[in-house]
Coordinates of C-alpha atoms in Angstrom, one line a residue:
Chain A
M1 CA -18.0 2.5 50.7
I2 CA -16.4 -0.7 52.0
S3 CA -14.1 0.9 54.5
N4 CA -14.5 -1.4 57.4
V5 CA -13.9 -4.8 56.1
S6 CA -11.8 -6.2 58.8
T7 CA -14.6 -6.1 61.4
D8 CA -17.7 -8.1 61.0
P9 CA -20.5 -5.6 60.2
D10 CA -23.4 -7.5 61.6
G11 CA -21.5 -8.9 64.6
R12 CA -22.6 -12.5 63.8
D13 CA -21.0 -15.4 65.5
W14 CA -18.9 -17.1 62.9
S15 CA -17.5 -20.0 65.0
L16 CA -20.6 -22.2 64.4
Q17 CA -20.3 -22.0 60.6
T18 CA -16.6 -23.0 60.1
D19 CA -17.3 -26.6 59.1
R20 CA -19.7 -25.6 56.4
D21 CA -17.4 -22.8 55.3
Q22 CA -14.4 -25.1 55.2
S23 CA -16.1 -27.3 52.8
L24 CA -17.2 -24.3 50.8
L25 CA -13.6 -23.2 50.5
T26 CA -12.3 -26.6 49.3
A27 CA -15.2 -26.9 46.8
Q28 CA -14.1 -23.5 45.4
G29 CA -10.6 -24.9 44.8
S30 CA -11.5 -28.1 42.9
Q31 CA -14.3 -26.3 41.0
R32 CA -11.7 -23.9 39.7
H33 CA -9.6 -26.7 38.2
G34 CA -12.5 -28.3 36.4
M35 CA -13.8 -24.9 35.3
L36 CA -10.5 -24.1 33.6
R37 CA -10.7 -27.3 31.5
T38 CA -14.3 -26.5 30.6
I39 CA -13.3 -23.0 29.5
V40 CA -10.5 -24.2 27.3
R41 CA -12.9 -26.7 25.7
R42 CA -15.5 -24.1 25.1
I43 CA -13.0 -21.8 23.4
V44 CA -11.6 -24.5 21.2
R45 CA -15.1 -25.5 20.2
S46 CA -16.4 -22.1 19.3
P47 CA -15.6 -21.2 15.7
G48 CA -14.2 -17.7 16.6
G49 CA -12.1 -19.1 19.5
A50 CA -10.6 -21.9 17.5
F51 CA -9.8 -19.5 14.6
G52 CA -8.3 -17.0 16.9
L53 CA -6.2 -19.6 18.7
L54 CA -5.0 -21.1 15.4
V55 CA -4.1 -17.8 13.8
L56 CA -2.4 -16.6 16.9
A57 CA -0.4 -19.8 17.2
I58 CA 0.7 -19.5 13.5
L59 CA 1.7 -15.9 14.1
I60 CA 3.6 -16.7 17.3
V61 CA 5.5 -19.6 15.7
S62 CA 6.4 -17.7 12.6
A63 CA 7.6 -14.8 14.7
I64 CA 9.8 -17.1 16.8
L65 CA 11.1 -19.0 13.8
A66 CA 11.4 -15.8 11.7
S67 CA 15.1 -16.3 11.2
L68 CA 14.5 -19.8 9.8
L69 CA 11.4 -19.0 7.7
A70 CA 12.5 -15.7 6.2
P71 CA 14.1 -16.2 2.8
F72 CA 16.1 -13.0 3.2
D73 CA 17.7 -10.8 5.8
P74 CA 15.0 -8.2 6.6
Y75 CA 17.6 -5.4 6.6
R76 CA 19.4 -6.5 3.4
I77 CA 19.3 -3.8 0.8
G78 CA 19.2 -5.1 -2.7
A79 CA 17.8 -8.6 -1.8
G80 CA 16.0 -8.0 -5.1
F81 CA 15.5 -5.1 -7.5
P82 CA 13.6 -2.1 -6.1
F83 CA 9.8 -2.3 -6.4
E84 CA 9.6 -5.9 -7.6
A85 CA 6.0 -7.0 -7.6
P86 CA 5.1 -10.2 -5.6
T87 CA 6.7 -13.3 -7.2
S88 CA 7.6 -16.8 -5.9
T89 CA 11.0 -15.5 -4.9
H90 CA 9.7 -12.4 -3.2
L91 CA 6.2 -13.4 -2.0
F92 CA 5.2 -9.9 -0.9
G93 CA 7.4 -8.1 -3.4
T94 CA 10.3 -5.8 -2.6
D95 CA 10.4 -2.2 -1.4
D96 CA 12.1 1.0 -2.6
L97 CA 15.5 -0.3 -1.4
G98 CA 15.0 -3.8 -2.8
R99 CA 14.4 -5.3 0.6
D100 CA 12.2 -8.4 0.8
V101 CA 8.8 -7.4 2.2
F102 CA 7.9 -11.0 3.2
S103 CA 11.0 -11.3 5.4
R104 CA 10.3 -7.9 6.9
V105 CA 6.7 -8.7 7.7
L106 CA 7.8 -12.0 9.4
Y107 CA 10.3 -10.1 11.6
G108 CA 7.7 -7.4 12.2
G109 CA 5.6 -10.0 14.0
R110 CA 8.3 -10.3 16.6
I111 CA 8.1 -6.6 17.4
S112 CA 4.3 -6.5 17.6
L113 CA 4.1 -9.6 19.7
T114 CA 6.9 -8.5 22.0
I115 CA 5.2 -5.1 22.5
A116 CA 1.9 -6.7 23.0
I117 CA 3.1 -9.1 25.7
A118 CA 5.4 -6.7 27.4
S119 CA 2.9 -3.9 27.7
A120 CA 0.1 -6.3 28.8
M121 CA 2.4 -7.6 31.5
A122 CA 3.4 -4.1 32.6
A123 CA -0.2 -2.9 32.6
F124 CA -1.3 -6.0 34.6
A125 CA 1.5 -5.6 37.1
A126 CA 0.6 -1.9 37.8
A127 CA -3.2 -2.1 37.5
V128 CA -4.0 -5.2 39.5
P129 CA -2.4 -4.2 42.8
L130 CA -3.9 -0.7 42.4
G131 CA -7.4 -2.1 41.8
L132 CA -7.0 -4.6 44.6
L133 CA -6.0 -1.8 47.0
A134 CA -8.8 0.4 45.9
G135 CA -11.4 -2.3 46.2
Y136 CA -10.2 -3.8 49.4
R137 CA -9.3 -0.7 51.3
G138 CA -12.1 1.5 50.2
G139 CA -12.4 5.0 51.7
W140 CA -9.9 7.7 50.6
V141 CA -7.5 5.1 49.1
D142 CA -10.3 4.0 46.8
S143 CA -11.2 7.6 45.9
A144 CA -7.6 8.6 45.2
I145 CA -6.9 5.5 43.0
S146 CA -10.2 5.9 41.2
R147 CA -9.5 9.5 40.4
L148 CA -6.1 8.5 39.1
F149 CA -7.9 6.0 36.8
D150 CA -10.4 8.7 35.7
T151 CA -7.6 11.0 34.8
I152 CA -5.8 8.6 32.7
F153 CA -9.1 7.6 31.1
A154 CA -9.8 11.3 30.4
F155 CA -6.9 11.5 28.0
P156 CA -7.5 10.2 24.5
S157 CA -5.1 7.2 24.4
I158 CA -3.0 8.4 21.5
L159 CA -2.4 11.6 23.3
I160 CA -1.0 9.8 26.4
G161 CA 1.4 8.0 24.1
I162 CA 2.4 11.2 22.2
G163 CA 3.0 13.1 25.5
F164 CA 5.0 10.3 26.9
V165 CA 7.1 9.9 23.8
A166 CA 7.6 13.6 23.5
V167 CA 9.0 13.8 27.0
F168 CA 11.0 10.6 27.3
G169 CA 12.0 10.1 23.6
A170 CA 10.6 8.1 20.7
E171 CA 11.9 4.7 21.6
L172 CA 10.2 1.3 21.6
R173 CA 10.6 1.0 25.4
N174 CA 8.7 4.2 25.9
V175 CA 5.9 3.0 23.6
V176 CA 5.6 -0.1 25.7
I177 CA 5.3 2.0 28.9
A178 CA 2.8 4.4 27.3
V179 CA 0.6 1.5 26.0
A180 CA 0.8 0.0 29.6
I181 CA -0.3 3.3 31.1
I182 CA -3.1 3.7 28.7
N183 CA -4.5 0.3 29.7
I184 CA -4.1 0.7 33.5
P185 CA -7.6 2.2 34.1
A186 CA -9.5 -0.6 32.3
L187 CA -7.7 -3.4 34.1
G188 CA -7.6 -1.5 37.4
R189 CA -11.3 -0.7 37.4
L190 CA -12.1 -4.3 36.5
T191 CA -10.0 -5.6 39.4
R192 CA -11.7 -3.1 41.7
V193 CA -15.2 -4.0 40.6
S194 CA -14.4 -7.7 40.9
I195 CA -13.2 -7.2 44.4
L196 CA -16.2 -5.2 45.4
S197 CA -18.6 -7.9 44.0
Q198 CA -16.7 -10.7 45.7
L199 CA -16.4 -9.0 49.1
N200 CA -19.9 -10.1 50.2
Q201 CA -19.6 -13.6 49.0
E202 CA -19.9 -16.4 51.5
Y203 CA -16.4 -17.8 50.9
V204 CA -14.8 -14.5 51.8
D205 CA -16.7 -14.5 55.1
A206 CA -15.6 -18.1 55.6
A207 CA -12.0 -17.3 55.0
R208 CA -12.2 -14.4 57.3
S209 CA -13.8 -16.4 60.0
M210 CA -10.9 -18.8 59.8
G211 CA -8.6 -15.9 60.7
A212 CA -7.2 -15.1 57.2
T213 CA -5.8 -11.6 57.0
N214 CA -7.2 -9.0 54.6
R215 CA -4.2 -9.3 52.3
R216 CA -4.4 -13.0 52.2
I217 CA -8.1 -12.9 51.4
A218 CA -7.6 -10.4 48.6
V219 CA -4.7 -12.2 47.0
R220 CA -5.5 -15.8 47.7
H221 CA -9.2 -15.9 47.5
I222 CA -10.7 -12.9 45.7
L223 CA -8.0 -12.4 43.0
P224 CA -8.3 -15.9 41.5
N225 CA -12.0 -15.4 41.1
A226 CA -11.5 -12.1 39.3
L227 CA -8.8 -13.6 37.1
P228 CA -11.0 -14.8 34.3
S229 CA -12.4 -11.4 33.5
L230 CA -8.9 -9.9 33.8
I231 CA -7.6 -12.4 31.3
V232 CA -10.3 -11.4 28.8
Q233 CA -9.3 -7.8 29.3
T234 CA -5.6 -8.7 28.9
A235 CA -6.3 -10.1 25.5
I236 CA -8.0 -6.8 24.6
V237 CA -5.0 -4.9 25.9
M238 CA -2.8 -7.0 23.7
S239 CA -4.8 -6.3 20.6
E240 CA -4.8 -2.6 21.5
A241 CA -1.1 -2.7 22.0
V242 CA -0.5 -4.1 18.5
L243 CA -2.6 -1.3 17.0
L244 CA -1.0 1.4 19.1
E245 CA 2.6 0.3 18.3
A246 CA 1.7 0.3 14.6
A247 CA 0.1 3.7 14.9
F248 CA 3.0 5.2 16.7
S249 CA 5.6 3.7 14.3
F250 CA 3.4 5.0 11.5
L251 CA 3.5 8.5 12.9
G252 CA 7.2 8.2 13.3
L253 CA 7.0 8.2 17.1
G254 CA 7.7 4.5 17.8
S255 CA 10.1 2.1 16.0
R256 CA 12.3 3.9 13.6
P257 CA 13.4 2.9 10.1
P258 CA 15.0 0.6 9.1
T259 CA 13.4 -1.5 11.9
P260 CA 10.9 -3.9 10.2
S261 CA 7.9 -2.8 12.3
W262 CA 4.6 -3.1 10.5
G263 CA 3.7 0.6 11.2
V264 CA 7.1 1.7 9.9
M265 CA 6.7 -0.3 6.7
L266 CA 3.3 1.2 6.0
N267 CA 4.6 4.7 6.6
E268 CA 7.5 4.1 4.2
G269 CA 5.3 2.4 1.7
R270 CA 2.8 5.3 1.7
A271 CA 5.1 7.4 -0.5
F272 CA 5.1 4.8 -3.2
L273 CA 1.5 3.7 -3.4
A274 CA 1.2 4.7 -7.0
Q275 CA 4.0 2.4 -8.2
A276 CA 4.0 -0.4 -5.5
W277 CA 0.6 -1.3 -4.1
W278 CA 2.0 -4.3 -2.2
L279 CA 3.9 -2.0 0.1
G280 CA 0.6 -0.6 1.4
L281 CA -1.1 -4.0 1.5
F282 CA 0.8 -6.8 3.3
P283 CA 2.0 -5.1 6.5
G284 CA -1.6 -3.9 7.0
I285 CA -3.0 -7.4 6.5
A286 CA -0.5 -8.6 9.1
I287 CA -1.7 -6.0 11.7
T288 CA -5.3 -6.7 11.0
V289 CA -5.0 -10.5 11.2
M290 CA -3.2 -10.3 14.5
V291 CA -5.7 -7.9 16.0
L292 CA -8.6 -9.9 14.6
A293 CA -7.2 -13.1 16.1
L294 CA -6.7 -11.5 19.5
N295 CA -10.2 -9.9 19.4
M296 CA -11.8 -13.2 18.5
L297 CA -9.9 -15.0 21.2
S298 CA -11.0 -12.5 23.8
E299 CA -14.6 -12.7 22.5
A300 CA -14.6 -16.5 22.8
L301 CA -13.0 -16.2 26.3
R302 CA -15.7 -13.8 27.3
A303 CA -18.4 -16.1 26.0
A304 CA -16.8 -19.1 27.7
L305 CA -16.7 -17.3 31.0
S306 CA -20.1 -15.8 30.9
P307 CA -22.4 -17.1 33.6
R308 CA -25.1 -17.7 31.0
N309 CA -23.0 -20.6 29.7
R310 CA -22.4 -22.3 33.0
Chain B
M1 CA -31.9 18.5 35.7
G2 CA -29.8 21.5 36.5
S3 CA -28.5 20.0 39.7
Y4 CA -27.7 16.9 37.8
I5 CA -25.4 18.7 35.4
V6 CA -23.9 20.8 38.2
G7 CA -23.2 17.6 40.1
R8 CA -21.4 16.0 37.0
L9 CA -19.4 19.2 36.5
L10 CA -18.3 19.1 40.1
Q11 CA -17.3 15.5 39.7
S12 CA -15.0 16.3 36.8
I13 CA -13.1 19.0 38.8
P14 CA -10.6 16.5 40.4
V15 CA -10.0 15.0 37.0
L16 CA -9.3 18.4 35.4
F17 CA -7.1 19.4 38.3
L18 CA -5.0 16.2 38.1
T19 CA -4.8 16.6 34.3
S20 CA -3.5 20.1 34.6
V21 CA -0.9 18.9 37.1
V22 CA 0.2 16.1 34.8
V23 CA 0.5 18.4 31.9
F24 CA 2.3 21.0 34.0
L25 CA 4.8 18.5 35.3
M26 CA 5.4 17.1 31.7
I27 CA 7.9 19.8 31.0
R28 CA 9.6 19.3 34.4
A29 CA 10.0 15.6 33.7
I30 CA 12.5 16.5 31.0
P31 CA 16.0 16.9 32.5
G32 CA 17.3 20.4 32.2
D33 CA 16.0 24.0 32.6
P34 CA 12.3 24.2 31.5
A35 CA 12.9 27.6 30.0
L36 CA 15.6 26.2 27.8
I37 CA 13.3 23.4 26.7
L38 CA 10.3 25.7 26.1
A39 CA 12.4 28.3 24.2
G40 CA 13.7 25.7 21.7
Q41 CA 17.1 24.7 20.4
S42 CA 17.6 27.9 18.4
A43 CA 16.9 30.3 21.3
T44 CA 19.5 32.9 22.3
E45 CA 20.7 33.2 25.9
Q46 CA 18.7 36.4 26.4
Q47 CA 15.5 34.7 25.1
V48 CA 16.0 31.8 27.6
A49 CA 16.7 34.2 30.4
A50 CA 13.6 36.3 29.6
L51 CA 11.4 33.2 29.5
H52 CA 13.0 32.0 32.7
Q53 CA 12.0 35.3 34.3
R54 CA 8.5 35.3 32.8
L55 CA 7.7 31.7 33.9
G56 CA 9.1 32.6 37.3
L57 CA 11.2 29.5 37.5
D58 CA 13.1 30.5 40.6
E59 CA 9.9 30.6 42.6
P60 CA 8.5 27.5 44.4
V61 CA 6.9 24.9 42.1
L62 CA 3.5 25.4 43.6
R63 CA 3.6 29.2 42.9
Q64 CA 4.8 28.3 39.3
Y65 CA 1.8 26.0 38.9
I66 CA -0.6 28.7 40.1
N67 CA 0.9 31.3 37.7
W68 CA 0.7 28.8 34.8
V69 CA -3.0 28.1 35.4
G70 CA -3.6 31.8 35.8
R71 CA -2.0 32.5 32.4
L72 CA -4.0 29.7 30.8
L73 CA -7.2 31.1 32.1
H74 CA -6.3 34.4 30.5
G75 CA -5.8 32.6 27.2
D76 CA -2.0 33.0 27.3
L77 CA -0.8 29.6 26.0
G78 CA 2.8 30.7 25.3
M79 CA 4.7 31.3 22.1
S80 CA 5.6 29.0 19.4
Y81 CA 9.3 29.6 18.7
V82 CA 9.3 27.9 15.2
T83 CA 6.7 30.2 13.8
N84 CA 7.1 33.0 16.4
R85 CA 3.3 33.2 16.8
P86 CA 1.2 32.8 19.9
V87 CA 0.2 29.2 20.5
S88 CA -3.5 30.1 20.9
E89 CA -3.5 31.7 17.4
L90 CA -1.8 28.6 15.9
I91 CA -4.4 26.3 17.5
L92 CA -7.3 28.4 16.4
S93 CA -6.0 28.4 12.8
R94 CA -6.1 24.6 12.8
I95 CA -9.5 24.1 14.2
P96 CA -11.5 24.6 11.0
A97 CA -9.8 21.7 9.2
T98 CA -10.2 19.3 12.2
L99 CA -13.8 20.4 12.5
H100 CA -14.5 19.6 8.8
L101 CA -13.0 16.2 9.3
S102 CA -14.9 15.5 12.6
I103 CA -18.2 16.5 11.1
G104 CA -17.6 14.4 8.0
A105 CA -16.8 11.4 10.2
M106 CA -19.9 12.0 12.3
L107 CA -22.0 12.0 9.2
V108 CA -20.5 8.7 8.1
I109 CA -21.2 7.2 11.5
T110 CA -24.8 8.5 11.5
L111 CA -25.6 7.7 7.9
F112 CA -24.1 4.2 7.9
G113 CA -23.9 3.1 11.5
V114 CA -27.4 3.9 12.6
P115 CA -29.4 2.3 9.8
I116 CA -27.2 -0.7 9.5
G117 CA -27.3 -1.2 13.2
I118 CA -31.1 -1.1 13.3
L119 CA -31.7 -3.3 10.2
S120 CA -29.2 -5.9 11.3
A121 CA -30.9 -6.2 14.7
I122 CA -34.5 -6.3 13.5
R123 CA -33.8 -9.3 11.2
P124 CA -31.0 -11.1 13.0
T125 CA -31.2 -14.2 10.8
S126 CA -31.1 -12.4 7.5
I127 CA -28.1 -12.6 5.2
F128 CA -27.8 -8.8 5.4
S129 CA -27.4 -9.1 9.2
K130 CA -24.8 -11.8 9.0
V131 CA -22.7 -9.9 6.5
A132 CA -23.0 -6.8 8.5
I133 CA -21.8 -8.5 11.7
L134 CA -18.9 -10.2 9.9
A135 CA -17.9 -7.0 8.2
N136 CA -18.2 -5.3 11.5
S137 CA -15.7 -7.4 13.4
L138 CA -13.3 -7.0 10.5
L139 CA -13.7 -3.3 10.5
I140 CA -13.0 -3.1 14.2
A141 CA -9.7 -4.9 13.7
V142 CA -8.6 -2.7 10.7
P143 CA -6.3 0.0 11.9
S144 CA -7.5 3.4 10.6
F145 CA -4.1 4.3 9.1
W146 CA -4.2 1.1 7.0
L147 CA -7.8 1.7 6.0
G148 CA -6.8 5.2 4.8
I149 CA -4.0 3.6 2.7
L150 CA -6.4 1.0 1.3
L151 CA -9.0 3.7 0.4
I152 CA -6.2 5.8 -1.3
L153 CA -5.0 2.7 -3.2
L154 CA -8.5 1.9 -4.5
F155 CA -10.2 5.3 -5.0
A156 CA -7.2 7.6 -5.7
V157 CA -4.5 5.4 -7.3
S158 CA -6.5 2.7 -9.0
L159 CA -9.9 4.3 -9.9
Q160 CA -8.7 7.9 -9.7
W161 CA -12.2 9.1 -8.6
L162 CA -11.0 11.0 -5.5
P163 CA -8.0 13.0 -4.5
A164 CA -5.4 11.2 -2.3
S165 CA -4.7 14.2 -0.1
G166 CA -5.3 17.9 0.5
Y167 CA -7.8 20.1 2.3
V168 CA -10.1 22.7 0.8
P169 CA -12.3 24.9 3.2
I170 CA -16.0 24.5 2.5
W171 CA -16.4 28.3 2.1
E172 CA -13.9 28.5 -0.7
D173 CA -15.2 25.8 -2.9
P174 CA -18.0 23.6 -1.4
V175 CA -17.9 20.9 -4.1
D176 CA -14.1 20.5 -4.1
S177 CA -14.2 20.6 -0.3
I178 CA -16.6 17.7 -0.1
V179 CA -14.6 15.7 -2.7
H180 CA -11.5 16.1 -0.6
L181 CA -13.4 15.3 2.5
I182 CA -14.8 11.9 1.5
L183 CA -11.8 9.6 2.0
P184 CA -10.6 11.2 5.2
S185 CA -14.2 11.1 6.7
F186 CA -14.6 7.4 5.9
T187 CA -11.1 6.6 7.3
L188 CA -11.9 8.5 10.5
G189 CA -15.5 7.4 10.8
A190 CA -15.1 3.7 10.1
Y191 CA -14.3 2.6 13.6
G192 CA -17.1 4.7 15.1
T193 CA -19.5 3.2 12.5
A194 CA -18.5 -0.3 13.6
V195 CA -18.9 0.6 17.3
M196 CA -22.3 2.1 16.5
I197 CA -23.5 -0.9 14.6
R198 CA -22.3 -3.3 17.3
F199 CA -23.9 -1.2 20.0
L200 CA -27.3 -0.6 18.3
N201 CA -27.5 -4.3 17.4
A202 CA -27.0 -5.4 20.9
S203 CA -29.3 -2.7 22.4
I204 CA -32.2 -3.4 20.0
R205 CA -32.0 -7.1 20.3
E206 CA -32.1 -6.8 24.0
T207 CA -35.2 -4.6 23.8
M208 CA -36.9 -6.9 21.3
G209 CA -36.7 -9.7 23.8
S210 CA -38.2 -7.8 26.7
D211 CA -41.7 -8.3 28.1
H212 CA -43.4 -5.0 27.0
I213 CA -42.5 -5.8 23.3
R214 CA -44.2 -9.2 23.7
T215 CA -47.2 -7.3 25.1
A216 CA -47.1 -4.9 22.1
Y217 CA -47.2 -7.9 19.8
A218 CA -49.9 -9.5 21.8
K219 CA -52.2 -6.5 21.6
G220 CA -52.0 -6.9 17.8
L221 CA -49.5 -4.3 16.6
N222 CA -47.7 -5.3 13.5
E223 CA -43.9 -5.6 13.4
R224 CA -43.5 -2.2 11.9
G225 CA -45.6 -0.6 14.6
V226 CA -43.8 -2.4 17.4
V227 CA -40.3 -1.5 16.0
E228 CA -41.1 2.1 15.4
R229 CA -43.2 2.9 18.5
H230 CA -41.6 0.7 21.1
V231 CA -38.2 -0.7 20.2
L232 CA -36.5 2.3 18.6
R233 CA -37.7 4.7 21.2
I234 CA -35.8 2.8 23.9
S235 CA -32.9 1.6 21.9
L236 CA -32.0 4.9 20.3
L237 CA -31.3 6.5 23.6
P238 CA -27.8 5.2 24.0
V239 CA -27.0 6.5 20.5
V240 CA -26.6 9.9 22.1
T241 CA -24.0 8.7 24.5
I242 CA -22.2 6.7 21.8
M243 CA -22.2 9.8 19.5
A244 CA -20.6 12.0 22.2
I245 CA -18.0 9.4 23.1
Q246 CA -17.2 8.8 19.5
F247 CA -16.8 12.5 18.9
G248 CA -14.2 12.5 21.7
Q249 CA -12.5 9.5 20.1
L250 CA -12.6 11.3 16.7
L251 CA -10.4 14.1 18.1
S252 CA -7.6 11.6 18.8
G253 CA -8.3 9.6 15.7
A254 CA -7.8 12.8 13.8
V255 CA -4.1 12.6 14.7
V256 CA -3.6 9.6 12.5
T257 CA -6.1 10.5 9.8
E258 CA -4.6 13.9 9.3
A259 CA -1.1 12.4 9.0
I260 CA -2.3 10.1 6.2
F261 CA -4.2 12.7 4.1
G262 CA -1.9 15.7 4.7
W263 CA -4.7 17.4 6.5
P264 CA -3.7 20.7 8.2
G265 CA -5.6 20.2 11.5
I266 CA -4.8 20.0 15.2
G267 CA -3.7 16.4 14.9
R268 CA -1.0 17.3 12.5
L269 CA 0.0 20.2 14.7
I270 CA 0.4 17.8 17.6
V271 CA 2.6 15.3 15.7
D272 CA 4.7 18.1 14.2
S273 CA 5.2 19.7 17.7
V274 CA 6.7 16.4 18.9
G275 CA 9.2 16.5 16.1
N276 CA 9.9 20.2 16.7
R277 CA 9.9 19.8 20.4
E278 CA 7.3 22.5 20.7
Y279 CA 6.2 21.7 24.2
Q280 CA 3.9 24.7 24.8
I281 CA 1.8 23.6 21.8
L282 CA 1.7 20.0 23.1
Q283 CA 0.7 21.1 26.6
S284 CA -2.1 23.4 25.3
T285 CA -3.6 20.9 22.8
M286 CA -3.6 18.2 25.4
L287 CA -5.4 20.3 27.9
I288 CA -7.9 21.4 25.3
F289 CA -8.5 17.8 24.1
V290 CA -9.0 16.5 27.7
F291 CA -11.3 19.4 28.5
M292 CA -13.4 18.8 25.4
F293 CA -13.5 15.1 26.1
I294 CA -14.9 15.7 29.6
V295 CA -17.4 18.3 28.5
L296 CA -18.6 16.0 25.7
N297 CA -19.1 13.2 28.2
I298 CA -21.0 15.4 30.5
L299 CA -23.2 16.7 27.7
A300 CA -23.9 13.1 26.7
D301 CA -24.9 12.2 30.2
A302 CA -27.0 15.3 30.4
C303 CA -28.8 14.4 27.1
Y304 CA -29.3 10.9 28.4
A305 CA -30.7 12.1 31.7
L306 CA -33.0 14.4 29.8
L307 CA -34.3 11.6 27.7
D308 CA -34.5 8.9 30.3
P309 CA -36.1 10.0 33.6
R310 CA -34.9 6.9 35.4
I311 CA -31.3 8.2 35.4
R312 CA -31.8 11.7 36.8
L313 CA -34.3 10.5 39.4
S314 CA -32.2 7.7 40.8

């Protein structure tokens, strides 16, 4: 649709407006700084946002400090007797090999967070340039990229992962790449739509009239304005990544035993549910709490950014 | 209406084409001779050579792709070397179990999601509504495989009311079949139920705030009349779409649910084929899933257009 952005469609004379547009541009910049502070304040003040941030902070700190906080080596067989119910020594009990479940859950947070961050970054790095290109270039470039997004989107997400892992091997790295691919369409479409909605804004015309190149306008002026909604989506990507990593490990297609991944632990514990309920409980709570925190944070972010609140 | 559906079908052609290319290239992405990969580890040299010949692997890739699509269209999905049976037969034999499960989950979504969604939206300040919304965000965060484990812990291990695993076809023993279906259906349907509640809640509340509802109240209709005759009529429209999308999601959710409950459906077939490196099964199931996904989406859009003239006329 927007194929001809570099030429001025209505042939207006821009030279007369530069003063006003210059001030428009600078206003945009300082507004952004103040807006960021407002957004952070709104998130902290909303109950969901505060809860999400707090829980996430606890999870991140405990994952980083896992080696200090964990009472036992997560791989150590015979840290206690097999199938010890939760006690003060073994807070979450022990598994069939006598490993300390609490220590394993703590270390599992490292895996989940690493996957979440790595795949969100990878998805972001691939999707944003594609979305920018599609939105800004328009024409056949837009069609080609949009069909690519449609195709990825047509696959149920777990199938993309399974196909990818089947071809390239059941490794954690491949799970990261698969989760990134799964999330490319959502992020990419969002970028594209943001670009399209911003293209007709006055500040874009202003920047163009001052001689900025297309690329500069897209990267310097439009992208920062699309960033808030992209950040919301990134939080969603992260929560999905946590779920998918756990699901893949649960199916035996991601992390492998004896890695203390939450999905692996649930899968191992499944065989012993009748004698050791705690094996089926704590890793699941960990996954749910992390996903819930990420969801609440993204929800609070969305509310804070919504125009209705401004 | 007809032209609308045809238009949507035409739109999905590039996606189907790209999908088939991706699935076709999947095997080629693995280093080595595709015939060797497709024939499996235990294949003899003659078998590999025969497959090599049959797939026409010495021909140009484009020609190979066209041949492959041709065989697919004739229903030739290849052979499974583990069971030595045609892949199409294997997939067909797994469909009933997955269908049982999907229908069970759809029932859960309809019987719980729709009424709870409506009730929570009509009285947004009631305790029921607040509990429903809270439980809802929790339910969305709970991974289905953990929910399955929790349900097994509670209803199979602790209370011993329901079996922890196993599948019984409904035509063999209807009662036993349903008993075995309850936990898997709730596991698979939980997420869809949460989505349905969230969606209906938002949709109804939006309608309740619109002008024509105020007019309906103003002309003296009581709340029941307004809700039944004006709000639901509009707000239930998107349910069709959600249902279709959810059905597509259920197919992939079945992969996990079937693993938990030892359910002999297509999802299990997929996971097992990864372990056995049965690529022909993987390729076929992927194509079928994507195809169904697209068809369901078109059907949903078609229903939607049928119900809402604004869409097909715009």
